[in-house]
Amino acid sequence: MVAMDLSQTLRIIAGVFMMVIELASGNFVFNVTHKFAGKDKQLAELKSHDTFRHARMLANLDLPLGGDSRADSIGLYFTKIQLGSPPKSYHVQVDTGSDILWVNCAPCPKCPVKTDLGIPLSLYDSKASSTSKKVGCDDDFCSFISQSDTCEPEKKPCSYHVVYGDGSTSDGDFVKDNITLDQVTGNLRTAPLSQEVVFGCGSNQSGQLGQTDSALDGIMGFGQANTSIITQLAAGGKVKRVFSHCLDNVNGGGIFAVGEVESPVVKTTPLVPNQVHYNVILKGIDVDGEPVDLPPSIASFGGNGGTIIDSGTTLAYLPENLYNSLLKKITARQPVKLHMVQETFACFSFTSNTDKAFPVVNLHFEDSLKLTVYPHDYLFSLREDMYCFGWQSGGMTTQDGSDVILLGDLVLSNKLVVYDLDNEVIGWVDHNCSSSIKVKDGSGAAYSVEADNLIQSASSAINGTLVTLLTILISVFYTFTS
């Protein structure tokens, strides 16, 4: 989920990653479940939801994933973390597009009290934790986020206000307490480890954060800032500022790990420095070898990073001219009659094998890194004979009006994606996300991290509570084709 550092015209409701952290000494484990696991996803929801270290002590975290990243099925992942002493569990989103961890706190009259996700909701109570501490305006952490010169250390707590890309907001005060995670101590072995971190104690949420169908206990930011959970863990000497994910949109679930990846080998491209998000330089796009012209604003802005990689976003958002050119090239290779569904999804009837009929799309980045997007990635089915493009005309701009491309799970699925903040690079490689990877800790020991799909345990409950508009969309589609 990309926070509102970009233009107010940004109308992307980014799908937000959600995960579970459990920490110990060495490697760590995060169990992750998809927010909409077990149900067909509404198209509207897809748009609306959608360095300090101590080498010998560095650990890896394994975050087993649940759900899938298919545009016709899922949009968000969530996980479970433990906070406080004694530890208490909370279900939170994990978001690479934001920079703080926050959870709903007691008292909170307007916080959601139930969810359709089949999980219990909990309010963090600082009075119930023996290790909880207040964070004041004079705390070093507060200097990372404070934009006010009126702070009075003796009178004011360190407060936060965050606005996400869909307009949802969270407000509250920061606290310090222990987060308990599962550190990987060997192949398929973990042990608990606690570390003090600073997180937001949310007292007021708005927008989708409070809706019953999508309510969770909070959001955990995996951005680049000093306030993010990955940076805090690294500052405590527990981990490197390196994490990776492999989203399986075939079988569901996947892999999320914190630590250096030993295998498979991943080729990288530089992150654009001094950017809020994970910006990279896009050099070109082709449709099965036939070039697609980049808009002048993207080509000229490339040196400043006009493309954002965000695993918290479900779809891929392109400037209007690029979107139109790309779909024109694709449909020239495989002619279809397009009809707009819910104003933004280009859909069509088709009964043949889409992977055989439609071309691949290649995105080329600096240092000759290529990202190949296959038809089964950029197309999703409303039913057996109906498909829609996941590419979206985004209307996303920077504050100076320059176009921005936002690449979400649509193009990142079925690939191991590595974010190396220590070396300021990001990279990916095609990978079977139902298999495993190897991560290396500070001592040089490497352990296998296997894929997981936590959604299976919750799918029955979610199936019974979540209702989809899929049949309505099919009816709408047929009114266009009749």
Short mmCIF file of C-alpha atoms in Angstrom, two decimals:
data_model
loop_
_atom_site.label_atom_id
_atom_site.label_comp_id
_atom_site.label_asym_id
_atom_site.label_seq_id
_atom_site.Cartn_x
_atom_site.Cartn_y
_atom_site.Cartn_z
CA MET A 1 0.00 0.00 0.00
CA VAL A 2 1.57 3.29 -1.08
CA ALA A 3 1.10 6.10 1.45
CA MET A 4 -0.09 9.49 0.25
CA ASP A 5 3.38 10.91 -0.42
CA LEU A 6 2.36 11.07 -4.08
CA SER A 7 -0.23 13.36 -5.65
CA GLN A 8 -3.68 13.69 -4.10
CA THR A 9 -4.91 12.51 -7.49
CA LEU A 10 -3.61 9.07 -6.74
CA ARG A 11 -6.65 6.82 -6.89
CA ILE A 12 -5.11 3.47 -6.27
CA ILE A 13 -6.52 1.50 -3.43
CA ALA A 14 -3.51 -0.65 -3.03
CA GLY A 15 -3.81 -4.28 -2.01
CA VAL A 16 -1.85 -4.61 1.16
CA PHE A 17 0.35 -7.50 2.15
CA MET A 18 -0.38 -9.10 5.47
CA MET A 19 1.79 -11.39 7.51
CA VAL A 20 2.63 -13.05 10.86
CA ILE A 21 5.93 -12.49 12.61
CA GLU A 22 7.41 -14.82 15.16
CA LEU A 23 11.09 -14.20 16.17
CA ALA A 24 13.99 -16.13 17.73
CA SER A 25 17.80 -16.08 17.60
CA GLY A 26 19.21 -16.76 14.13
CA ASN A 27 16.38 -17.01 11.54
CA PHE A 28 12.76 -15.90 11.81
CA VAL A 29 9.33 -17.15 10.75
CA PHE A 30 6.27 -15.17 9.63
CA ASN A 31 2.98 -16.97 9.07
CA VAL A 32 0.87 -15.12 6.54
CA THR A 33 -2.74 -15.52 5.51
CA HIS A 34 -4.50 -13.77 2.65
CA LYS A 35 -7.28 -11.44 3.64
CA PHE A 36 -9.76 -12.77 1.09
CA ALA A 37 -8.66 -16.39 1.09
CA GLY A 38 -11.31 -18.89 0.06
CA LYS A 39 -13.58 -16.57 -1.91
CA ASP A 40 -13.82 -15.00 -5.34
CA LYS A 41 -12.78 -11.37 -5.10
CA GLN A 42 -14.97 -8.51 -6.15
CA LEU A 43 -13.44 -6.46 -8.95
CA ALA A 44 -14.21 -3.33 -6.99
CA GLU A 45 -12.30 -4.74 -4.01
CA LEU A 46 -9.25 -5.34 -6.23
CA LYS A 47 -9.01 -1.62 -6.86
CA SER A 48 -10.07 -0.63 -3.37
CA HIS A 49 -7.99 -2.68 -1.18
CA ASP A 50 -6.04 -2.78 -4.13
CA THR A 51 23.17 -0.03 8.81
CA PHE A 52 23.57 -1.25 11.89
CA ARG A 53 24.07 -4.99 12.42
CA HIS A 54 26.09 -7.50 14.47
CA ALA A 55 27.31 -10.01 11.90
CA ARG A 56 27.52 -13.12 14.05
CA MET A 57 24.08 -12.50 15.52
CA LEU A 58 22.25 -11.80 12.25
CA ALA A 59 19.17 -13.93 11.83
CA ASN A 60 16.80 -14.98 9.07
CA LEU A 61 13.03 -14.89 9.39
CA ASP A 62 10.73 -17.32 7.64
CA LEU A 63 7.22 -15.99 7.09
CA PRO A 64 4.99 -18.77 5.73
CA LEU A 65 2.38 -17.26 3.43
CA GLY A 66 -1.31 -18.03 3.12
CA GLY A 67 -3.74 -17.39 0.30
CA ASP A 68 -2.77 -16.39 -3.22
CA SER A 69 -2.22 -13.28 -5.30
CA ARG A 70 -4.63 -14.02 -8.15
CA ALA A 71 -6.63 -10.98 -9.14
CA ASP A 72 -9.83 -13.04 -9.34
CA SER A 73 -9.41 -14.49 -5.87
CA ILE A 74 -7.30 -12.45 -3.44
CA GLY A 75 -6.07 -8.96 -2.79
CA LEU A 76 -4.44 -8.91 0.62
CA TYR A 77 -2.37 -11.09 2.91
CA PHE A 78 -2.39 -10.97 6.68
CA THR A 79 -0.25 -12.50 9.34
CA LYS A 80 -0.15 -12.79 13.10
CA ILE A 81 2.37 -11.16 15.42
CA GLN A 82 2.80 -11.18 19.20
CA LEU A 83 3.21 -8.01 21.23
CA GLY A 84 3.69 -7.31 24.93
CA SER A 85 4.52 -9.30 28.05
CA PRO A 86 2.97 -11.76 28.31
CA PRO A 87 2.80 -11.99 24.48
CA LYS A 88 -0.62 -11.52 22.92
CA SER A 89 -1.48 -12.26 19.29
CA TYR A 90 -2.61 -9.68 16.72
CA HIS A 91 -3.51 -10.08 13.05
CA VAL A 92 -1.90 -7.40 10.89
CA GLN A 93 -1.29 -6.54 7.28
CA VAL A 94 2.33 -6.48 6.10
CA ASP A 95 2.83 -3.58 3.74
CA THR A 96 5.94 -2.76 1.71
CA GLY A 97 4.51 0.65 0.84
CA SER A 98 4.38 2.13 4.36
CA ASP A 99 6.81 2.60 7.20
CA ILE A 100 5.28 1.99 10.63
CA LEU A 101 3.71 -0.84 12.60
CA TRP A 102 0.46 0.06 14.35
CA VAL A 103 -2.30 -1.89 16.05
CA ASN A 104 -5.68 -0.86 17.41
CA CYS A 105 -5.45 0.00 21.10
CA ALA A 106 -7.77 0.18 24.09
CA PRO A 107 -9.76 2.26 24.60
CA CYS A 108 -10.96 2.77 21.02
CA PRO A 109 -14.73 3.36 20.63
CA LYS A 110 -14.51 3.56 16.82
CA CYS A 111 -12.17 0.61 16.22
CA PRO A 112 -13.75 -2.43 14.51
CA VAL A 113 -14.97 -5.13 16.89
CA LYS A 114 -15.58 -7.87 14.33
CA THR A 115 -14.40 -8.98 10.91
CA ASP A 116 -15.66 -11.24 8.14
CA LEU A 117 -12.22 -12.84 7.82
CA GLY A 118 -12.89 -15.62 10.31
CA ILE A 119 -10.35 -14.39 12.88
CA PRO A 120 -10.71 -12.73 16.31
CA LEU A 121 -9.87 -9.04 16.67
CA SER A 122 -7.89 -7.79 19.67
CA LEU A 123 -7.10 -4.40 21.13
CA TYR A 124 -3.59 -3.82 22.47
CA ASP A 125 -3.75 -2.70 26.12
CA SER A 126 -0.57 -1.05 27.35
CA LYS A 127 -1.74 -1.48 30.95
CA ALA A 128 -1.85 -5.26 30.49
CA SER A 129 1.79 -5.49 29.34
CA SER A 130 4.58 -5.29 31.92
CA THR A 131 7.08 -4.12 29.26
CA SER A 132 5.03 -1.36 27.65
CA LYS A 133 6.50 2.17 27.69
CA LYS A 134 5.24 5.52 26.47
CA VAL A 135 7.13 7.33 23.69
CA GLY A 136 7.41 11.07 24.20
CA CYS A 137 8.15 13.92 21.82
CA ASP A 138 11.75 13.96 23.06
CA ASP A 139 12.35 10.34 22.03
CA ASP A 140 14.82 9.83 19.16
CA PHE A 141 12.22 7.76 17.31
CA CYS A 142 9.83 10.70 17.27
CA SER A 143 12.37 12.81 15.39
CA PHE A 144 12.01 10.44 12.44
CA ILE A 145 8.32 11.21 12.03
CA SER A 146 7.68 14.58 13.67
CA GLN A 147 6.96 17.45 11.28
CA SER A 148 6.08 19.95 13.99
CA ASP A 149 8.17 22.49 15.85
CA THR A 150 5.62 22.77 18.65
CA CYS A 151 6.51 19.55 20.47
CA GLU A 152 6.61 19.89 24.23
CA PRO A 153 8.57 16.86 25.56
CA GLU A 154 7.20 17.01 29.05
CA LYS A 155 3.56 17.33 28.01
CA LYS A 156 3.06 15.65 24.65
CA PRO A 157 3.29 12.01 23.55
CA CYS A 158 4.81 11.15 20.18
CA SER A 159 1.78 10.86 17.92
CA TYR A 160 1.27 9.69 14.35
CA HIS A 161 -1.18 10.24 11.50
CA VAL A 162 -0.89 8.04 8.41
CA VAL A 163 -2.94 8.27 5.21
CA TYR A 164 -2.92 5.34 2.78
CA GLY A 165 -3.45 5.43 -0.97
CA ASP A 166 -7.15 4.58 -0.71
CA GLY A 167 -7.78 7.45 1.71
CA SER A 168 -7.91 5.24 4.81
CA THR A 169 -6.28 6.78 7.87
CA SER A 170 -4.93 5.76 11.26
CA ASP A 171 -4.20 8.06 14.21
CA GLY A 172 -2.71 7.44 17.63
CA ASP A 173 0.39 7.59 19.83
CA PHE A 174 3.59 5.55 19.70
CA VAL A 175 4.57 3.07 22.42
CA LYS A 176 7.53 0.75 23.02
CA ASP A 177 7.04 -2.93 23.74
CA ASN A 178 8.36 -6.36 22.87
CA ILE A 179 7.57 -8.09 19.59
CA THR A 180 7.97 -11.87 19.69
CA LEU A 181 8.94 -13.64 16.48
CA ASP A 182 10.05 -17.12 15.42
CA GLN A 183 13.71 -17.29 14.53
CA VAL A 184 14.82 -20.10 12.26
CA THR A 185 17.40 -22.17 14.10
CA GLY A 186 17.69 -24.96 11.54
CA ASN A 187 15.78 -26.60 8.73
CA LEU A 188 12.12 -26.37 9.78
CA ARG A 189 13.12 -25.48 13.36
CA THR A 190 12.33 -22.24 15.18
CA ALA A 191 12.60 -20.75 18.65
CA PRO A 192 10.93 -17.63 20.09
CA LEU A 193 12.87 -14.39 20.42
CA SER A 194 11.69 -10.99 21.65
CA GLN A 195 12.96 -7.55 20.74
CA GLU A 196 11.76 -4.13 21.81
CA VAL A 197 10.28 -2.07 18.98
CA VAL A 198 8.29 1.14 18.65
CA PHE A 199 4.82 0.90 17.16
CA GLY A 200 1.69 2.96 16.89
CA CYS A 201 -1.13 2.55 19.37
CA GLY A 202 -4.09 3.36 17.14
CA SER A 203 -7.08 5.15 18.63
CA ASN A 204 -8.92 6.24 15.48
CA GLN A 205 -9.16 4.54 12.08
CA SER A 206 -11.17 5.51 9.02
CA GLY A 207 -12.01 4.21 5.56
CA GLN A 208 -11.53 0.55 4.73
CA LEU A 209 -9.53 -0.02 7.91
CA GLY A 210 -12.78 -0.08 9.85
CA GLN A 211 -14.96 -2.04 7.44
CA THR A 212 -16.27 -5.35 8.71
CA ASP A 213 -15.30 -7.37 5.61
CA SER A 214 -11.65 -6.30 5.78
CA ALA A 215 -10.99 -5.32 9.40
CA LEU A 216 -7.74 -6.42 11.01
CA ASP A 217 -5.82 -5.44 14.13
CA GLY A 218 -3.34 -3.22 12.29
CA ILE A 219 -0.69 -2.82 9.59
CA MET A 220 3.02 -3.60 9.68
CA GLY A 221 5.14 -1.43 7.37
CA PHE A 222 8.10 -2.96 5.56
CA GLY A 223 9.23 0.26 3.87
CA GLN A 224 12.73 1.76 3.86
CA ALA A 225 12.38 4.39 6.58
CA ASN A 226 14.01 4.25 10.02
CA THR A 227 10.56 3.70 11.53
CA SER A 228 9.79 0.49 9.61
CA ILE A 229 9.81 -2.90 11.29
CA ILE A 230 12.65 -4.24 9.08
CA THR A 231 14.88 -1.28 9.99
CA GLN A 232 14.09 -1.57 13.71
CA LEU A 233 14.92 -5.28 13.72
CA ALA A 234 18.18 -4.55 11.89
CA ALA A 235 19.07 -1.73 14.30
CA GLY A 236 18.68 -4.23 17.14
CA GLY A 237 21.34 -6.41 15.51
CA LYS A 238 18.90 -9.25 14.78
CA VAL A 239 18.68 -9.20 10.98
CA LYS A 240 20.05 -7.68 7.81
CA ARG A 241 17.86 -5.17 6.01
CA VAL A 242 17.05 -7.79 3.39
CA PHE A 243 13.73 -9.53 2.82
CA SER A 244 12.12 -11.49 0.03
CA HIS A 245 8.80 -12.92 -1.03
CA CYS A 246 7.56 -15.51 -3.51
CA LEU A 247 3.82 -15.31 -4.15
CA ASP A 248 2.21 -18.46 -5.48
CA ASN A 249 -0.90 -17.57 -7.49
CA VAL A 250 -1.22 -21.15 -8.78
CA ASN A 251 -1.54 -23.14 -5.56
CA GLY A 252 -1.82 -20.29 -3.09
CA GLY A 253 0.49 -19.26 -0.27
CA GLY A 254 4.19 -18.88 -0.92
CA ILE A 255 7.32 -17.71 0.89
CA PHE A 256 8.24 -14.57 2.84
CA ALA A 257 11.67 -14.43 4.45
CA VAL A 258 13.91 -11.90 6.15
CA GLY A 259 17.61 -12.48 5.49
CA GLU A 260 20.13 -13.00 2.71
CA VAL A 261 19.00 -15.41 -0.02
CA GLU A 262 21.63 -17.96 -0.98
CA SER A 263 19.60 -19.80 -3.61
CA PRO A 264 18.18 -19.36 -6.12
CA VAL A 265 20.56 -16.74 -7.49
CA VAL A 266 18.77 -13.44 -8.02
CA LYS A 267 19.91 -10.74 -10.46
CA THR A 268 19.26 -7.18 -9.26
CA THR A 269 18.67 -3.61 -10.42
CA PRO A 270 19.53 -0.48 -8.40
CA LEU A 271 16.93 1.18 -6.21
CA VAL A 272 16.67 4.88 -7.00
CA PRO A 273 18.24 6.63 -3.97
CA ASN A 274 16.43 9.06 -1.70
CA GLN A 275 12.95 7.82 -2.60
CA VAL A 276 10.13 7.05 -0.19
CA HIS A 277 9.08 3.87 -2.01
CA TYR A 278 10.89 1.08 -3.85
CA ASN A 279 11.58 3.00 -7.05
CA VAL A 280 13.42 1.48 -10.00
CA ILE A 281 14.35 2.65 -13.50
CA LEU A 282 12.25 1.14 -16.30
CA LYS A 283 14.15 1.21 -19.61
CA GLY A 284 11.58 -0.35 -21.93
CA ILE A 285 8.58 -2.63 -22.48
CA ASP A 286 7.92 -5.11 -25.28
CA VAL A 287 5.07 -7.42 -26.20
CA ASP A 288 6.71 -10.68 -27.23
CA GLY A 289 9.63 -8.71 -28.65
CA GLU A 290 7.67 -5.84 -30.22
CA PRO A 291 8.56 -2.57 -28.42
CA VAL A 292 5.93 -0.42 -26.74
CA ASP A 293 6.76 3.28 -26.64
CA LEU A 294 7.14 4.68 -23.14
CA PRO A 295 5.41 8.03 -22.51
CA PRO A 296 7.85 10.97 -22.58
CA SER A 297 7.16 11.66 -18.90
CA ILE A 298 8.26 8.13 -17.95
CA ALA A 299 11.27 8.17 -20.26
CA SER A 300 12.46 11.56 -19.02
CA PHE A 301 11.61 10.79 -15.41
CA GLY A 302 13.35 7.43 -15.55
CA GLY A 303 16.51 8.83 -14.03
CA ASN A 304 14.51 9.83 -10.97
CA GLY A 305 12.67 6.54 -10.66
CA GLY A 306 9.25 6.69 -12.33
CA THR A 307 8.40 3.05 -11.51
CA ILE A 308 7.48 1.70 -8.07
CA ILE A 309 7.63 -1.95 -7.01
CA ASP A 310 4.96 -2.60 -4.36
CA SER A 311 3.98 -6.09 -3.27
CA GLY A 312 1.19 -4.52 -1.24
CA THR A 313 -0.65 -3.60 -4.45
CA THR A 314 -2.65 -6.28 -6.26
CA LEU A 315 -2.73 -4.99 -9.84
CA ALA A 316 -0.38 -2.99 -12.12
CA TYR A 317 -1.14 0.68 -12.80
CA LEU A 318 0.12 2.43 -15.94
CA PRO A 319 -0.22 5.96 -17.33
CA GLU A 320 -3.23 6.14 -19.65
CA ASN A 321 -1.23 6.41 -22.90
CA LEU A 322 0.99 3.47 -21.96
CA TYR A 323 -2.03 1.42 -20.85
CA ASN A 324 -3.79 2.01 -24.18
CA SER A 325 -0.65 1.24 -26.21
CA LEU A 326 0.03 -1.96 -24.28
CA LEU A 327 -3.51 -3.33 -24.66
CA LYS A 328 -3.48 -2.38 -28.35
CA LYS A 329 -0.27 -4.38 -28.89
CA ILE A 330 -1.60 -7.38 -26.95
CA THR A 331 -4.98 -7.48 -28.71
CA ALA A 332 -3.31 -7.04 -32.09
CA ARG A 333 -1.66 -10.40 -31.46
CA GLN A 334 -4.93 -11.95 -30.25
CA PRO A 335 -8.00 -9.95 -31.37
CA VAL A 336 -10.85 -9.87 -28.84
CA LYS A 337 -13.86 -7.62 -28.32
CA LEU A 338 -13.25 -5.63 -25.14
CA HIS A 339 -15.99 -4.43 -22.80
CA MET A 340 -15.42 -2.32 -19.70
CA VAL A 341 -16.64 -3.77 -16.40
CA GLN A 342 -16.91 -1.48 -13.37
CA GLU A 343 -15.42 1.26 -15.56
CA THR A 344 -11.78 0.15 -15.24
CA PHE A 345 -11.53 -3.55 -16.17
CA ALA A 346 -11.19 -4.44 -19.87
CA CYS A 347 -12.92 -7.84 -20.23
CA PHE A 348 -13.75 -10.23 -23.07
CA SER A 349 -15.18 -13.65 -23.89
CA PHE A 350 -12.64 -16.37 -24.70
CA THR A 351 -12.76 -20.17 -24.67
CA SER A 352 -9.23 -21.17 -25.77
CA ASN A 353 -5.99 -21.51 -23.81
CA THR A 354 -4.94 -17.96 -22.96
CA ASP A 355 -1.27 -18.83 -22.41
CA LYS A 356 -1.07 -20.20 -25.94
CA ALA A 357 -3.10 -17.43 -27.55
CA PHE A 358 -1.82 -14.27 -25.83
CA PRO A 359 1.75 -12.88 -25.88
CA VAL A 360 4.14 -12.40 -22.96
CA VAL A 361 4.97 -8.87 -21.82
CA ASN A 362 8.60 -8.06 -20.94
CA LEU A 363 9.65 -5.14 -18.77
CA HIS A 364 13.32 -4.13 -18.98
CA PHE A 365 15.12 -2.39 -16.12
CA GLU A 366 18.52 -0.86 -15.50
CA ASP A 367 21.47 -3.32 -15.45
CA SER A 368 19.67 -5.57 -17.97
CA LEU A 369 17.20 -7.02 -15.49
CA LYS A 370 14.08 -8.32 -17.23
CA LEU A 371 10.69 -9.09 -15.72
CA THR A 372 8.48 -11.36 -17.85
CA VAL A 373 4.73 -11.21 -17.28
CA TYR A 374 2.84 -14.19 -18.70
CA PRO A 375 -0.79 -14.24 -19.87
CA HIS A 376 -1.83 -16.24 -16.80
CA ASP A 377 -0.37 -13.41 -14.72
CA TYR A 378 -1.98 -10.40 -16.43
CA LEU A 379 -5.31 -12.08 -17.26
CA PHE A 380 -7.82 -13.38 -14.73
CA SER A 381 -11.10 -15.17 -15.26
CA LEU A 382 -14.54 -14.15 -14.08
CA ARG A 383 -15.56 -17.65 -15.08
CA GLU A 384 -14.38 -20.29 -17.52
CA ASP A 385 -15.14 -18.33 -20.71
CA MET A 386 -14.68 -14.76 -19.44
CA TYR A 387 -11.39 -12.96 -18.83
CA CYS A 388 -10.28 -9.49 -17.76
CA PHE A 389 -6.95 -7.66 -18.02
CA GLY A 390 -5.24 -6.90 -14.72
CA TRP A 391 -3.41 -3.95 -16.27
CA GLN A 392 -5.01 -0.73 -15.10
CA SER A 393 -4.99 2.87 -16.26
CA GLY A 394 -3.71 4.31 -13.01
CA GLY A 395 -3.78 8.08 -13.16
CA MET A 396 -0.92 8.10 -10.66
CA THR A 397 1.41 11.12 -10.59
CA THR A 398 4.14 12.63 -8.47
CA GLN A 399 3.78 15.97 -6.75
CA ASP A 400 5.29 17.69 -9.81
CA GLY A 401 2.76 16.02 -12.12
CA SER A 402 5.07 13.37 -13.62
CA ASP A 403 3.56 9.99 -14.46
CA VAL A 404 4.36 7.01 -12.26
CA ILE A 405 4.04 3.27 -12.92
CA LEU A 406 3.02 1.10 -9.95
CA LEU A 407 3.77 -2.62 -10.30
CA GLY A 408 1.97 -4.90 -7.84
CA ASP A 409 1.35 -8.60 -7.39
CA LEU A 410 0.07 -8.90 -10.96
CA VAL A 411 3.66 -8.84 -12.23
CA LEU A 412 5.44 -10.07 -9.08
CA SER A 413 3.65 -13.40 -8.64
CA ASN A 414 5.49 -16.70 -9.23
CA LYS A 415 8.82 -14.92 -8.82
CA LEU A 416 11.22 -14.69 -5.91
CA VAL A 417 11.57 -10.94 -5.28
CA VAL A 418 14.44 -9.76 -3.07
CA TYR A 419 14.58 -6.31 -1.43
CA ASP A 420 18.20 -5.63 -0.33
CA LEU A 421 18.17 -2.32 1.51
CA ASP A 422 21.75 -2.73 2.71
CA ASN A 423 23.03 -2.69 -0.88
CA GLU A 424 20.17 -0.54 -2.27
CA VAL A 425 19.08 -3.04 -4.91
CA ILE A 426 16.00 -5.06 -5.73
CA GLY A 427 15.78 -8.14 -7.93
CA TRP A 428 13.74 -11.15 -8.94
CA VAL A 429 13.87 -14.50 -10.67
CA ASP A 430 11.16 -16.86 -11.90
CA HIS A 431 10.65 -19.48 -9.20
CA ASN A 432 8.29 -22.23 -8.15
CA CYS A 433 6.75 -20.53 -5.14
CA SER A 434 5.39 -23.86 -3.88
CA SER A 435 8.94 -25.13 -3.34
CA SER A 436 11.64 -23.60 -1.12
CA ILE A 437 14.56 -21.17 -0.98
CA LYS A 438 17.76 -21.08 1.09
CA VAL A 439 18.62 -18.14 3.34
CA LYS A 440 21.97 -17.52 5.02
CA ASP A 441 22.44 -16.07 8.51
CA GLY A 442 25.33 -14.03 9.92
CA SER A 443 27.36 -17.11 10.80
CA GLY A 444 27.22 -18.36 7.21
CA ALA A 445 24.81 -21.18 7.97
CA ALA A 446 22.13 -21.67 5.30
CA TYR A 447 18.70 -23.13 5.96
CA SER A 448 15.82 -24.08 3.72
CA VAL A 449 12.65 -22.03 3.95
CA GLU A 450 9.64 -23.84 2.55
CA ALA A 451 6.43 -22.50 1.11
CA ASP A 452 3.31 -22.48 3.18
CA ASN A 453 -0.37 -21.74 2.70
CA LEU A 454 -2.06 -20.74 5.91
CA ILE A 455 -5.31 -19.94 4.21
CA GLN A 456 -6.44 -23.54 4.19
CA SER A 457 -7.22 -23.49 7.90
CA ALA A 458 -9.37 -20.38 7.65
CA SER A 459 -11.03 -20.84 4.26
CA SER A 460 -14.14 -22.57 5.55
CA ALA A 461 -14.93 -19.77 7.99
CA ILE A 462 -14.27 -17.10 5.38
CA ASN A 463 -16.35 -18.91 2.77
CA GLY A 464 -19.27 -18.80 5.15
CA THR A 465 -19.09 -15.08 5.89
CA LEU A 466 -17.83 -13.24 2.79
CA VAL A 467 -20.18 -12.49 -0.10
CA THR A 468 -18.96 -11.72 -3.63
CA LEU A 469 -20.46 -9.70 -6.47
CA LEU A 470 -19.02 -12.07 -9.05
CA THR A 471 -22.41 -13.22 -10.35
CA ILE A 472 -23.54 -9.61 -10.63
CA LEU A 473 -20.42 -8.75 -12.61
CA ILE A 474 -21.06 -11.63 -14.97
CA SER A 475 -24.60 -10.36 -15.51
CA VAL A 476 -23.28 -6.87 -16.15
CA PHE A 477 -20.76 -8.28 -18.60
CA TYR A 478 -23.47 -10.03 -20.56
CA THR A 479 -25.57 -6.88 -20.77
CA PHE A 480 -22.62 -5.34 -22.62
CA THR A 481 -22.25 -8.29 -24.99
CA SER A 482 -25.94 -8.87 -25.74
#
